[in-house]
Coordinates of C-alpha atoms and ligand atoms in Angstrom, one line a residue:
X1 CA -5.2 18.8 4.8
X2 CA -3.0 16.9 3.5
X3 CA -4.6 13.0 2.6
X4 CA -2.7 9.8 3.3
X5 CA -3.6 6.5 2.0
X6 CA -3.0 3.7 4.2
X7 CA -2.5 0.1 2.9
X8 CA -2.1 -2.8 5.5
X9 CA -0.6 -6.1 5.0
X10 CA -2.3 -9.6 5.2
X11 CA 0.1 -10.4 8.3
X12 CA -0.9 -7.0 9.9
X13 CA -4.8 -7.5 9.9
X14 CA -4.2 -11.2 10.4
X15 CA -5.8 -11.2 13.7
X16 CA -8.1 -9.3 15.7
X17 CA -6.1 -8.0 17.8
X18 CA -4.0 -6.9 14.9
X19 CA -7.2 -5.8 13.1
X20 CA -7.1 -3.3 16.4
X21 CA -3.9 -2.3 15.7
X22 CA -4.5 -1.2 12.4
X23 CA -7.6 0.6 13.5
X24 CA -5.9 2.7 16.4
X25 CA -3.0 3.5 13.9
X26 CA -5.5 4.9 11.4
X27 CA -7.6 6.7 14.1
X28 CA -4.2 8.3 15.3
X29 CA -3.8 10.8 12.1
X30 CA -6.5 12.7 11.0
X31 CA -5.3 12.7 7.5
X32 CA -5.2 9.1 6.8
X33 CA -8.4 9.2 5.5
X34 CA -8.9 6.4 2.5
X35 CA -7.7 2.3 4.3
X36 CA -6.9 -0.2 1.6
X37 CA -6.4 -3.6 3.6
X38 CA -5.3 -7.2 2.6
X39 CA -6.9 -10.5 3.5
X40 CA -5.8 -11.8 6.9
X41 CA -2.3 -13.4 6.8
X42 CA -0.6 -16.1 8.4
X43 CA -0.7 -15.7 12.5
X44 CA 2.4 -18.1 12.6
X45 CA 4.8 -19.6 10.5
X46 CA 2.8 -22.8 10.3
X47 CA -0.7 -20.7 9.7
X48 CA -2.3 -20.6 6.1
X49 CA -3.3 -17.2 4.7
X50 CA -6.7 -16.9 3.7
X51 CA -6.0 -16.1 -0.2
X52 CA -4.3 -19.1 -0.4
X53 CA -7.1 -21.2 1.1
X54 CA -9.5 -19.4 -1.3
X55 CA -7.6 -20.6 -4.0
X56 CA -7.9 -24.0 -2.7
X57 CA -11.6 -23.7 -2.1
X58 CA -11.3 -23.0 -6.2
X59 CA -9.4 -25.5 -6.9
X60 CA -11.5 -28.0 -5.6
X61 CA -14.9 -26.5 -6.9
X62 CA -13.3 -26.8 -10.3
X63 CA -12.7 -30.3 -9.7
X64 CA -16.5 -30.9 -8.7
X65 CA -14.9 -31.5 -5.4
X66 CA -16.2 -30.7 -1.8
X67 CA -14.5 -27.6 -0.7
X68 CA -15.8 -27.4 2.8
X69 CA -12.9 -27.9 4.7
X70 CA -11.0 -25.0 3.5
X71 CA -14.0 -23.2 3.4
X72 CA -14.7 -23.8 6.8
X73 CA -11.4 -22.3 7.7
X74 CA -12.0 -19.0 6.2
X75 CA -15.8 -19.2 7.8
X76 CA -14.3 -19.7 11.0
X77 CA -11.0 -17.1 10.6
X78 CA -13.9 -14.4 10.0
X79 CA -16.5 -15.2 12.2
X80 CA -13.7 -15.7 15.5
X81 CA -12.1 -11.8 14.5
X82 CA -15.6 -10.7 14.4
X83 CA -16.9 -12.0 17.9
X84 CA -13.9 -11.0 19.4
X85 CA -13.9 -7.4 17.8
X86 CA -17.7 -7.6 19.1
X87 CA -18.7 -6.1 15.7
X88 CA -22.4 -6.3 15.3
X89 CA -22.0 -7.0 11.4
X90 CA -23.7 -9.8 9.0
X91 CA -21.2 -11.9 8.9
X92 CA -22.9 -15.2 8.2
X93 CA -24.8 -13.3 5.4
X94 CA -21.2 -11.9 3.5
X95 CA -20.0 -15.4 3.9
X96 CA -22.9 -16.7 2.2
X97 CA -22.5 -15.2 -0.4
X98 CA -19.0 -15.6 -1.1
X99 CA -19.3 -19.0 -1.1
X100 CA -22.5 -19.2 -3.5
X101 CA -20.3 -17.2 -5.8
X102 CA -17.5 -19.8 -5.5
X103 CA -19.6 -22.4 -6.7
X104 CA -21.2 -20.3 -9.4
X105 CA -17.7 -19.2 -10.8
X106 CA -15.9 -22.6 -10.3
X107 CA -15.7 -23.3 -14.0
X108 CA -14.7 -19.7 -15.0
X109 CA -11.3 -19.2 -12.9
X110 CA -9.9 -18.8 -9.4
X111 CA -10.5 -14.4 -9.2
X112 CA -13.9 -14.3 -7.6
X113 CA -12.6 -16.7 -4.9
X114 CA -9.3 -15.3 -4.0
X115 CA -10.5 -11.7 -4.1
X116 CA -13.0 -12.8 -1.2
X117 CA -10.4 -12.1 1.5
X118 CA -9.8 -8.9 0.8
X119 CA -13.3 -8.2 0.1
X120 CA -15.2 -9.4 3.4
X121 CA -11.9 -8.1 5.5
X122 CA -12.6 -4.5 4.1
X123 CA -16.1 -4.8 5.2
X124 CA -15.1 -6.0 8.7
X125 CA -12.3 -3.0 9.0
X126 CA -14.9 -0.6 7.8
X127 CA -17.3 -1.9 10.4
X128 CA -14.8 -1.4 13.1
X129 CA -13.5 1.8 11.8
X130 CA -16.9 3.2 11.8
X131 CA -16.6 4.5 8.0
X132 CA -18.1 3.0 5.0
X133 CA -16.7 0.2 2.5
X134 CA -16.4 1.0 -1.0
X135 CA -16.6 -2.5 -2.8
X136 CA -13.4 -2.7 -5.7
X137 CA -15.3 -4.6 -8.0
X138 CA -17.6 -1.5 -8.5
X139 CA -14.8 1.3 -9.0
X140 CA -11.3 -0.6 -10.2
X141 CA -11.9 -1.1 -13.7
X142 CA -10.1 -3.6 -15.9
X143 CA -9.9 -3.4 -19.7
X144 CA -8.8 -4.9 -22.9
X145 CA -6.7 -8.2 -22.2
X146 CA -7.0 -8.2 -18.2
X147 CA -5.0 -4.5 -17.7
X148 CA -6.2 -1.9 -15.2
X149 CA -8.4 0.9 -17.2
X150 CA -6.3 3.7 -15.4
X151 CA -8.2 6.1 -16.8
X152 CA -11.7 4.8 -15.9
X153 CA -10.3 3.6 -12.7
X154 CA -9.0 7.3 -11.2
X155 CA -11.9 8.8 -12.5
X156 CA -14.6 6.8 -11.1
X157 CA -12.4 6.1 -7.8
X158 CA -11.5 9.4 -7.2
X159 CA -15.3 10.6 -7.3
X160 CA -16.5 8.6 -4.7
X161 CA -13.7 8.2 -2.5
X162 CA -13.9 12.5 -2.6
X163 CA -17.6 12.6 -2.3
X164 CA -17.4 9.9 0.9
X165 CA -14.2 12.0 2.3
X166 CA -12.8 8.5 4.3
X167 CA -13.5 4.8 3.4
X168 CA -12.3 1.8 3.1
X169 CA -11.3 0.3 -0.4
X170 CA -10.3 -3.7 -0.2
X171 CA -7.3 -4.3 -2.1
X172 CA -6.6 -6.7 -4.9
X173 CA -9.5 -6.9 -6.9
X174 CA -11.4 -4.9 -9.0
X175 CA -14.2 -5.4 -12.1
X176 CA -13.8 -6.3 -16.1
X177 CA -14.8 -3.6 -18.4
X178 CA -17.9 -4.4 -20.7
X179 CA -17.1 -4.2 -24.6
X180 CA -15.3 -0.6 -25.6
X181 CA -14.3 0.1 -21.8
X182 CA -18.1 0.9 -21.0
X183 CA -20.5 -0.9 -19.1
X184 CA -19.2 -4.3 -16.9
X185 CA -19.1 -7.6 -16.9
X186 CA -21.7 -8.1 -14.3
X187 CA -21.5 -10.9 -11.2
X188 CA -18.8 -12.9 -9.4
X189 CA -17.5 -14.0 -13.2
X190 CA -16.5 -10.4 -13.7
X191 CA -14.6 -9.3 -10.7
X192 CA -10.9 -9.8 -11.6
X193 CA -7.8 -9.7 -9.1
X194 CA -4.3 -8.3 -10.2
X195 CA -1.3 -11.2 -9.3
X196 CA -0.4 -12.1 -5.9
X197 CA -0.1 -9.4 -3.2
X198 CA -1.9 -7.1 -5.3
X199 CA -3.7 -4.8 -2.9
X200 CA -0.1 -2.9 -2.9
X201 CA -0.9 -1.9 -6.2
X202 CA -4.5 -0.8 -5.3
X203 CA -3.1 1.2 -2.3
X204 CA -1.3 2.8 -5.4
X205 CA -4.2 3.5 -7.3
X206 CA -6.4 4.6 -4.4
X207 CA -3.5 7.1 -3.7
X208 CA -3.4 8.2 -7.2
X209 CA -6.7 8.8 -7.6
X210 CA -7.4 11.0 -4.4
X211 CA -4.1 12.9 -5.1
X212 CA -2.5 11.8 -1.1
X213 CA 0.2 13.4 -0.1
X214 CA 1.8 9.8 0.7
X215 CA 1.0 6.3 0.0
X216 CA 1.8 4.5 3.8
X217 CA 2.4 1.0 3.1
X218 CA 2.1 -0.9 6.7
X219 CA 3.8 -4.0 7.2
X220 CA 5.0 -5.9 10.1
X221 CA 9.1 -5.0 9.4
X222 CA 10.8 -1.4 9.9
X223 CA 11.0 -0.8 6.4
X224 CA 13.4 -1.6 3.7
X225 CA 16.1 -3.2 4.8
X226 CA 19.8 -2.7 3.4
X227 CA 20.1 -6.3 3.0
X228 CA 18.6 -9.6 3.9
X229 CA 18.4 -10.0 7.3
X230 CA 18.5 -13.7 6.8
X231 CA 22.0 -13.3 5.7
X232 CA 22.8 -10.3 8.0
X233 CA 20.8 -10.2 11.0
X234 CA 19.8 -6.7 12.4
X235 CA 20.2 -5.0 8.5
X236 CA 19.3 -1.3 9.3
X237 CA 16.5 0.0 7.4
X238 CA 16.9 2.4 4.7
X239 CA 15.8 5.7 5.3
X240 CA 15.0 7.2 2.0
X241 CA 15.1 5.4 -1.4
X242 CA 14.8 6.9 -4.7
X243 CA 12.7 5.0 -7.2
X244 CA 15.7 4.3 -9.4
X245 CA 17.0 2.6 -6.5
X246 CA 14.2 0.8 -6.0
X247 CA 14.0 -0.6 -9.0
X248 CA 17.9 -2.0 -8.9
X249 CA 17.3 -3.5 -5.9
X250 CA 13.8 -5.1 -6.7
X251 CA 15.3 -6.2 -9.9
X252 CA 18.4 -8.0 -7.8
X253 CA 16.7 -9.7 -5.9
X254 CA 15.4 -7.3 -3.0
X255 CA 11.4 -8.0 -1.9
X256 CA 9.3 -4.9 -1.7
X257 CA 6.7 -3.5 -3.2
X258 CA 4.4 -5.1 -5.8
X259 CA 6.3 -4.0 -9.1
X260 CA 3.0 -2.5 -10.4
X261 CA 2.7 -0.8 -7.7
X262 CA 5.2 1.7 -7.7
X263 CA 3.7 3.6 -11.7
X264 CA 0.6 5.3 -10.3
X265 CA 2.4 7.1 -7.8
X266 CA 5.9 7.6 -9.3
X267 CA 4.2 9.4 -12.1
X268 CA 2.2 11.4 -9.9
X269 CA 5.3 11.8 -7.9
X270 CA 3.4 10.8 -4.7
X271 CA 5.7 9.4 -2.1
X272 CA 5.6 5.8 -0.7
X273 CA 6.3 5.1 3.3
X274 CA 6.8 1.5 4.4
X275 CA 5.9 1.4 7.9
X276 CA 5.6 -0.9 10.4
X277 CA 3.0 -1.9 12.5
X278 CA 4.6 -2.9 15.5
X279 CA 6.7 0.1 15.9
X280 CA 4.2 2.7 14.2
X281 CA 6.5 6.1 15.5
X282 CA 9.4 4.8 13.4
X283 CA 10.2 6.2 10.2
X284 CA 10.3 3.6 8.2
X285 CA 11.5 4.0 4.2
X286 CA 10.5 6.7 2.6
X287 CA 10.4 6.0 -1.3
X288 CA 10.6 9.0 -3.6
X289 CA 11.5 10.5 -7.3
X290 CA 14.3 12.5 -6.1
X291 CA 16.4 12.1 -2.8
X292 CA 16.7 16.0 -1.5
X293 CA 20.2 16.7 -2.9
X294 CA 20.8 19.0 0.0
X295 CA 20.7 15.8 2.3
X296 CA 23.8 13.8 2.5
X297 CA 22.6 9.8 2.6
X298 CA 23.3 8.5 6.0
X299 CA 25.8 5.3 4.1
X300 CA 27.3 5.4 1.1
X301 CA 25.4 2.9 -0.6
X302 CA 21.4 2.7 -0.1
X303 CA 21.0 -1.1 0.1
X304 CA 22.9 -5.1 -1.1
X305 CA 20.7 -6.7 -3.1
X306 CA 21.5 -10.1 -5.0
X307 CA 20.0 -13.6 -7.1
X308 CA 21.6 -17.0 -6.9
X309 CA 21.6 -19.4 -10.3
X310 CA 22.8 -17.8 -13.2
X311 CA 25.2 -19.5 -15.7
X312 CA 28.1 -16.9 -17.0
X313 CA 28.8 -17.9 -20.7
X314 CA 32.1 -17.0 -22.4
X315 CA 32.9 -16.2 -25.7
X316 CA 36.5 -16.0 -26.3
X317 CA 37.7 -15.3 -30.1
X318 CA 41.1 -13.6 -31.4
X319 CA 40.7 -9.7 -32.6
X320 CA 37.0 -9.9 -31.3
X321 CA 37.3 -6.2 -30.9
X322 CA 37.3 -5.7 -34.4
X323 CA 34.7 -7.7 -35.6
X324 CA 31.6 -5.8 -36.7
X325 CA 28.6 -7.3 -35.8
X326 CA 29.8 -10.5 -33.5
X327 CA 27.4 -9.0 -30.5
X328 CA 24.3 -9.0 -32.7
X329 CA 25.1 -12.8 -34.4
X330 CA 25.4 -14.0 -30.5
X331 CA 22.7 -12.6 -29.1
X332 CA 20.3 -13.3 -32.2
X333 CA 20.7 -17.2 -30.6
X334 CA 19.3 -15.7 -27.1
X335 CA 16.7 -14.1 -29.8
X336 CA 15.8 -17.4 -31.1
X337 CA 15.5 -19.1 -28.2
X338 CA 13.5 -16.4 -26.0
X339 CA 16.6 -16.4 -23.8
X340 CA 17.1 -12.7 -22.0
X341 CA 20.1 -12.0 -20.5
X342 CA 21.2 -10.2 -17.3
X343 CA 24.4 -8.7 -18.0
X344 CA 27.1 -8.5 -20.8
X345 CA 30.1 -8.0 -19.4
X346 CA 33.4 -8.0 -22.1
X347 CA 36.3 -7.4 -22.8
X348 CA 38.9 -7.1 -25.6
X349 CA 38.1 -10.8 -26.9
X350 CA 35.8 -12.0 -24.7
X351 CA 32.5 -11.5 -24.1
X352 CA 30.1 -13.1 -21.5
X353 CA 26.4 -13.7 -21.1
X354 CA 25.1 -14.0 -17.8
X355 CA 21.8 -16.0 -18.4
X356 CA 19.2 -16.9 -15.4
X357 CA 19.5 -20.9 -14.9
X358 CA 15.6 -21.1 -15.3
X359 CA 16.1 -21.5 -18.9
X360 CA 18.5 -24.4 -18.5
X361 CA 17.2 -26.5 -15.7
X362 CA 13.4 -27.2 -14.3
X363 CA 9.7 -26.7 -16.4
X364 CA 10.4 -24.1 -17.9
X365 CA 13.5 -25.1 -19.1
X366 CA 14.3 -24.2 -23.3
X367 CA 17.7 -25.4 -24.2
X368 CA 20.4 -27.5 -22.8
X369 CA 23.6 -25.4 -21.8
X370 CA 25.9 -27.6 -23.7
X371 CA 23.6 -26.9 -26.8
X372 CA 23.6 -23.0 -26.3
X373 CA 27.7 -23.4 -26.6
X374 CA 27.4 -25.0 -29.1
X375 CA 25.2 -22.5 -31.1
X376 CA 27.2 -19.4 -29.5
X377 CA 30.2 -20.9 -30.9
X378 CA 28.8 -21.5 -34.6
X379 CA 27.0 -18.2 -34.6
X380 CA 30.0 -16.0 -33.9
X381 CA 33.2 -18.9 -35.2
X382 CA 34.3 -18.5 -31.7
X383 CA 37.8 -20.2 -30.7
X384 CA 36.2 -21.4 -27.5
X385 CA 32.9 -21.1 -25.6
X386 CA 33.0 -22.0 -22.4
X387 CA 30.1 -21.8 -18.9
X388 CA 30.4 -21.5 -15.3
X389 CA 27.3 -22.6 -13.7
X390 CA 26.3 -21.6 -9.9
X391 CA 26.9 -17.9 -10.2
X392 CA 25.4 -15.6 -8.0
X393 CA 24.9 -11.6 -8.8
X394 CA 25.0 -9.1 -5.9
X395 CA 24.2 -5.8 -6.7
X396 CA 25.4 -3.1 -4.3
X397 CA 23.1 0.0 -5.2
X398 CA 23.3 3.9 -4.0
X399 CA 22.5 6.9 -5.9
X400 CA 25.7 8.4 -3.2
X401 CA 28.1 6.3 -5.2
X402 CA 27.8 9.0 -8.0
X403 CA 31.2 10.2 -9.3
X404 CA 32.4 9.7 -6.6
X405 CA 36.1 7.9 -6.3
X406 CA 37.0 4.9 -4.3
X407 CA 33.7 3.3 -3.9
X408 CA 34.8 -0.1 -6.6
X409 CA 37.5 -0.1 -4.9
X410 CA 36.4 -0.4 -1.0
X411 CA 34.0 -2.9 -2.4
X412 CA 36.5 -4.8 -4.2
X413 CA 39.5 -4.8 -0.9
X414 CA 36.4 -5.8 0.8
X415 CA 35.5 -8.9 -0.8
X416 CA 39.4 -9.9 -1.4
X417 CA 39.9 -9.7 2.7
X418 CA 37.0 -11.5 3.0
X419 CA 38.6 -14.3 0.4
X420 CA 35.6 -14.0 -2.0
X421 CA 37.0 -14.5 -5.2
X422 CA 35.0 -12.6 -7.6
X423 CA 34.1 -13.9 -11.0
X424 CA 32.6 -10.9 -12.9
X425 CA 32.0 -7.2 -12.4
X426 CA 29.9 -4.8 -14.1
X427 CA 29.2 -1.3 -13.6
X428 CA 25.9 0.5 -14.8
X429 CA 26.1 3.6 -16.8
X430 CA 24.2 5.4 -14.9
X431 CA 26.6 4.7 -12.0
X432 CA 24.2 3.8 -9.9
X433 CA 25.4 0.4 -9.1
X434 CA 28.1 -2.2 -9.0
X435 CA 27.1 -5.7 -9.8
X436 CA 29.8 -8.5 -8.8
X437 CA 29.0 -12.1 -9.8
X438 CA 30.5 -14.3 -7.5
X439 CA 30.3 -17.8 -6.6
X440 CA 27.1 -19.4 -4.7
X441 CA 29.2 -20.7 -2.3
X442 CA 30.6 -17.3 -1.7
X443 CA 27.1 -15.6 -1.7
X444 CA 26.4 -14.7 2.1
X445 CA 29.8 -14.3 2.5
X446 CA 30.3 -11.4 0.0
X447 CA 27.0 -9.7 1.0
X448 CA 28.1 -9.5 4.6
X449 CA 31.8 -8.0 3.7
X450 CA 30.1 -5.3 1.5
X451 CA 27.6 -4.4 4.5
X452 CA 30.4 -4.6 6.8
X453 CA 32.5 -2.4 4.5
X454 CA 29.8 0.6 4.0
X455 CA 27.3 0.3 7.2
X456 CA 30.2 -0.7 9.2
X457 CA 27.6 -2.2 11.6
X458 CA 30.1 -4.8 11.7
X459 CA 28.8 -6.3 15.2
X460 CA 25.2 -6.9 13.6
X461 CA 27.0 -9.4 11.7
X462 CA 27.1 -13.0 12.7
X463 CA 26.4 -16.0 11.6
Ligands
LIG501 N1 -4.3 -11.4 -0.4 C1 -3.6 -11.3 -1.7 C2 -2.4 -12.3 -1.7 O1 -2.2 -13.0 -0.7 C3 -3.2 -10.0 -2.1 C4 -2.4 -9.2 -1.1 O2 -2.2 -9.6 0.1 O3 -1.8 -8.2 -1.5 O4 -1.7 -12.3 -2.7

């Protein structure tokens, strides 16, 4: 038998009726035997998802405020999917609790409260799903400085979720280690959650530590998409993804999984599926460590992925090439400043920085651009240093465009026809992708050209 784990969405369990939904896909395969669900989601656009009312009910307790309004949201989001599942289940007794514990833990941080959603939602799946719950906060371990035990965690996971054979695990949360990674930090102060949308990452781990087959991760789209579909409506799914890919693409910009999420199963080289829930018999993506090299991708490129607001700097100084040593004195200002940079492109006496504008405009701002010239230039003697702000960077990724000729080349006729001027290029080494950095205005424009040019779905794009 081969074991699937199956993680659901917040906007998937967000009702009851999607709660059913859930429950008949799961029933449907014998071998999805381990359910890691989110907290219920939004039900519309204008809806508020129960983790972020949690975190209001927190904020307020902190405050030695009232926090029965939001609370009584969440009481009354539970207790309606209950009575209309017609689950015979505590409920008033689980929500007791939870909010006794949000009182009692209002001085030592938001984690008890958030994890709540995910916590009393696992119970009420495992209620309608007939199989047991198997509480995080007694099985995910975190360690030293807030990082999941892995170790700890797969071992003490994996033995009861084997012993039980099928259960439910609520995601996001888990339990701080006592001192030396023994023992626990007992009550609501010890449970800990991992960042926002977390419960991908405990799919991961539940996967890991029962050795699945597959990690399904059910949402409510078709998979990953090629590109936005804000920007091209109808994108096609992907159909297979390699984790290198994934990475490009989740690192330009493209929203997937939880970035933690994807370690415990890469290295264990356990497939992920992103499925949806409305169309369970579709495909979906399948992400994995090596596309089959006997299967020819269906496009040329895998996906379009891209950022708006970086700043391009230039450095522009005579006989550049052969100074030894300019790169290190330019980026040891970046260095000073804790300024990373997203590309480098150069050329014989010019280099550029392509920096993200969060470091030049907002809270978390460090430096002026003007001042960063001005330090470039004295670092290196530059004759001019020079920035152009409102760049955008669209990265057009595909393990297919491997040694093979022509592909810059279609992308680049592609963008001129479409008139998208482009301001820099950059190729990774590992030829994996082509980055362009274009103008913002130019953005939407340029990502529909390059899907037009390689999915040739040319009459899914409008707008
Ligand atoms: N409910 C949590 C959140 O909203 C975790 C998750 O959904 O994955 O961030």
């Amino acid at each position: 038998m081969s074991v699937k784990v199956s993680k659901f969405g917040g906007s998937s369990l967000a009702d009851a009726a999607r709660m059913r939904r859930a429950a008949a896909i799961v029933q449907a395969d014998a071998d999805r035997r381990y359910v890691v669900p989110s907290a219920p989601g939004k039900r519309s656009g204008e809806d508020r998802k129960v983790t972020d009312l949690l975190y209001t009910c927190h904020d307020l307790a902190k405050q030695g405020l009232s926090f029965a309004e939001p609370w009584g949201l969440v009481a009354e989001r539970f207790e309606g999917i209950v009575a209309e599942l017609g689950l015979d289940v505590p409920i008033d007794g689980w929500l007791e609790a939870a909010r006794a514990g949000i009182d009692t833990t209002a001085a030592s941080g938001p984690d008890f409260a958030a994890s709540r959603g995910e916590a009393i939602n696992g119970k009420v799946l495992a209620a309608l799903l007939g199989w047991e719950c198997v509480d995080a906060a007694e099985v995910v371990w975190f360690g030293q400085r807030g990082r999941l035990d892995e170790a700890r965690t797969y071992r003490e996971l994996g033995e009861r979720l084997r012993d039980l054979g099928r259960a439910v695990v609520p995601g996001f949360y888990g339990r701080m280690s006592g001192p030396g990674g023994v023992g626990e930090v007992a009550g609501p102060a010890g449970v800990k959650t991992f960042s926002r949308g977390g419960s991908d990452v405990t799919g991961a781990i539940v996967a890991r530590s029962v050795g699945a087959a597959v990690y399904e991760n059910w949402t409510d789209v078709p998979g990953l998409l090629i590109t936005d579909p804000r920007i091209v409506p109808g994108a096609y799914p992907i159909e297979v993804v390699t984790y290198k890919e994934l990475r490009e693409l989740s690192y330009s910009g493209a929203r997937v999984l939880h970035e933690d999420a994807v370690f415990p199963v890469r290295s264990a080289g356990i497939p992920v599926r992103i499925l949806s829930t409305l169309e369970p018999g579709e495909p979906g993506t399948m992400i994995v460590a090596a596309a089959d090299p006997m299967a020819e991708p269906v496009y040329e490129i895998t996906g379009i992925a891209g950022r708006s607001g970086f700043t391009a700097f230039t450095i522009e100084k005579a006989m550049m090439n052969s100074e030894i040593g300019l790169g290190m004195r330019a980026l040891s200002v970046l260095d000073r400043h804790a300024i990373s940079f997203e590309h480098m492109p150069s050329g014989v006496d010019t280099m550029t920085l392509v920096i993200d504008d969060a470091y030049f405009d907002g809270a978390s701002a460090v430096i002026a651009r003007e001042g960063l010239v001005g330090e470039l230039k004295a670092a290196v003697d530059a004759d001019l240093v020079d920035f152009d702000p409102s760049i955008s960077l669209i990265a057009t990724v595909g393990r297919g465009m491997k040694r093979k000729p022509g592909m810059a080349a279609k992308l680049f006729a592609a963008l001129a026809d479409s008139g998208v001027n482009i301001r820099m290029i950059d190729q990774g080494s590992s030829e994996l992708n082509i980055t362009v950095g274009v103008d913002d205005a130019d953005y939407a424009g340029a990502v529909r050209a390059i899907y037009a040019a390689f999915v040739g779905a040319v009459d899914a794009v409008s707008g």
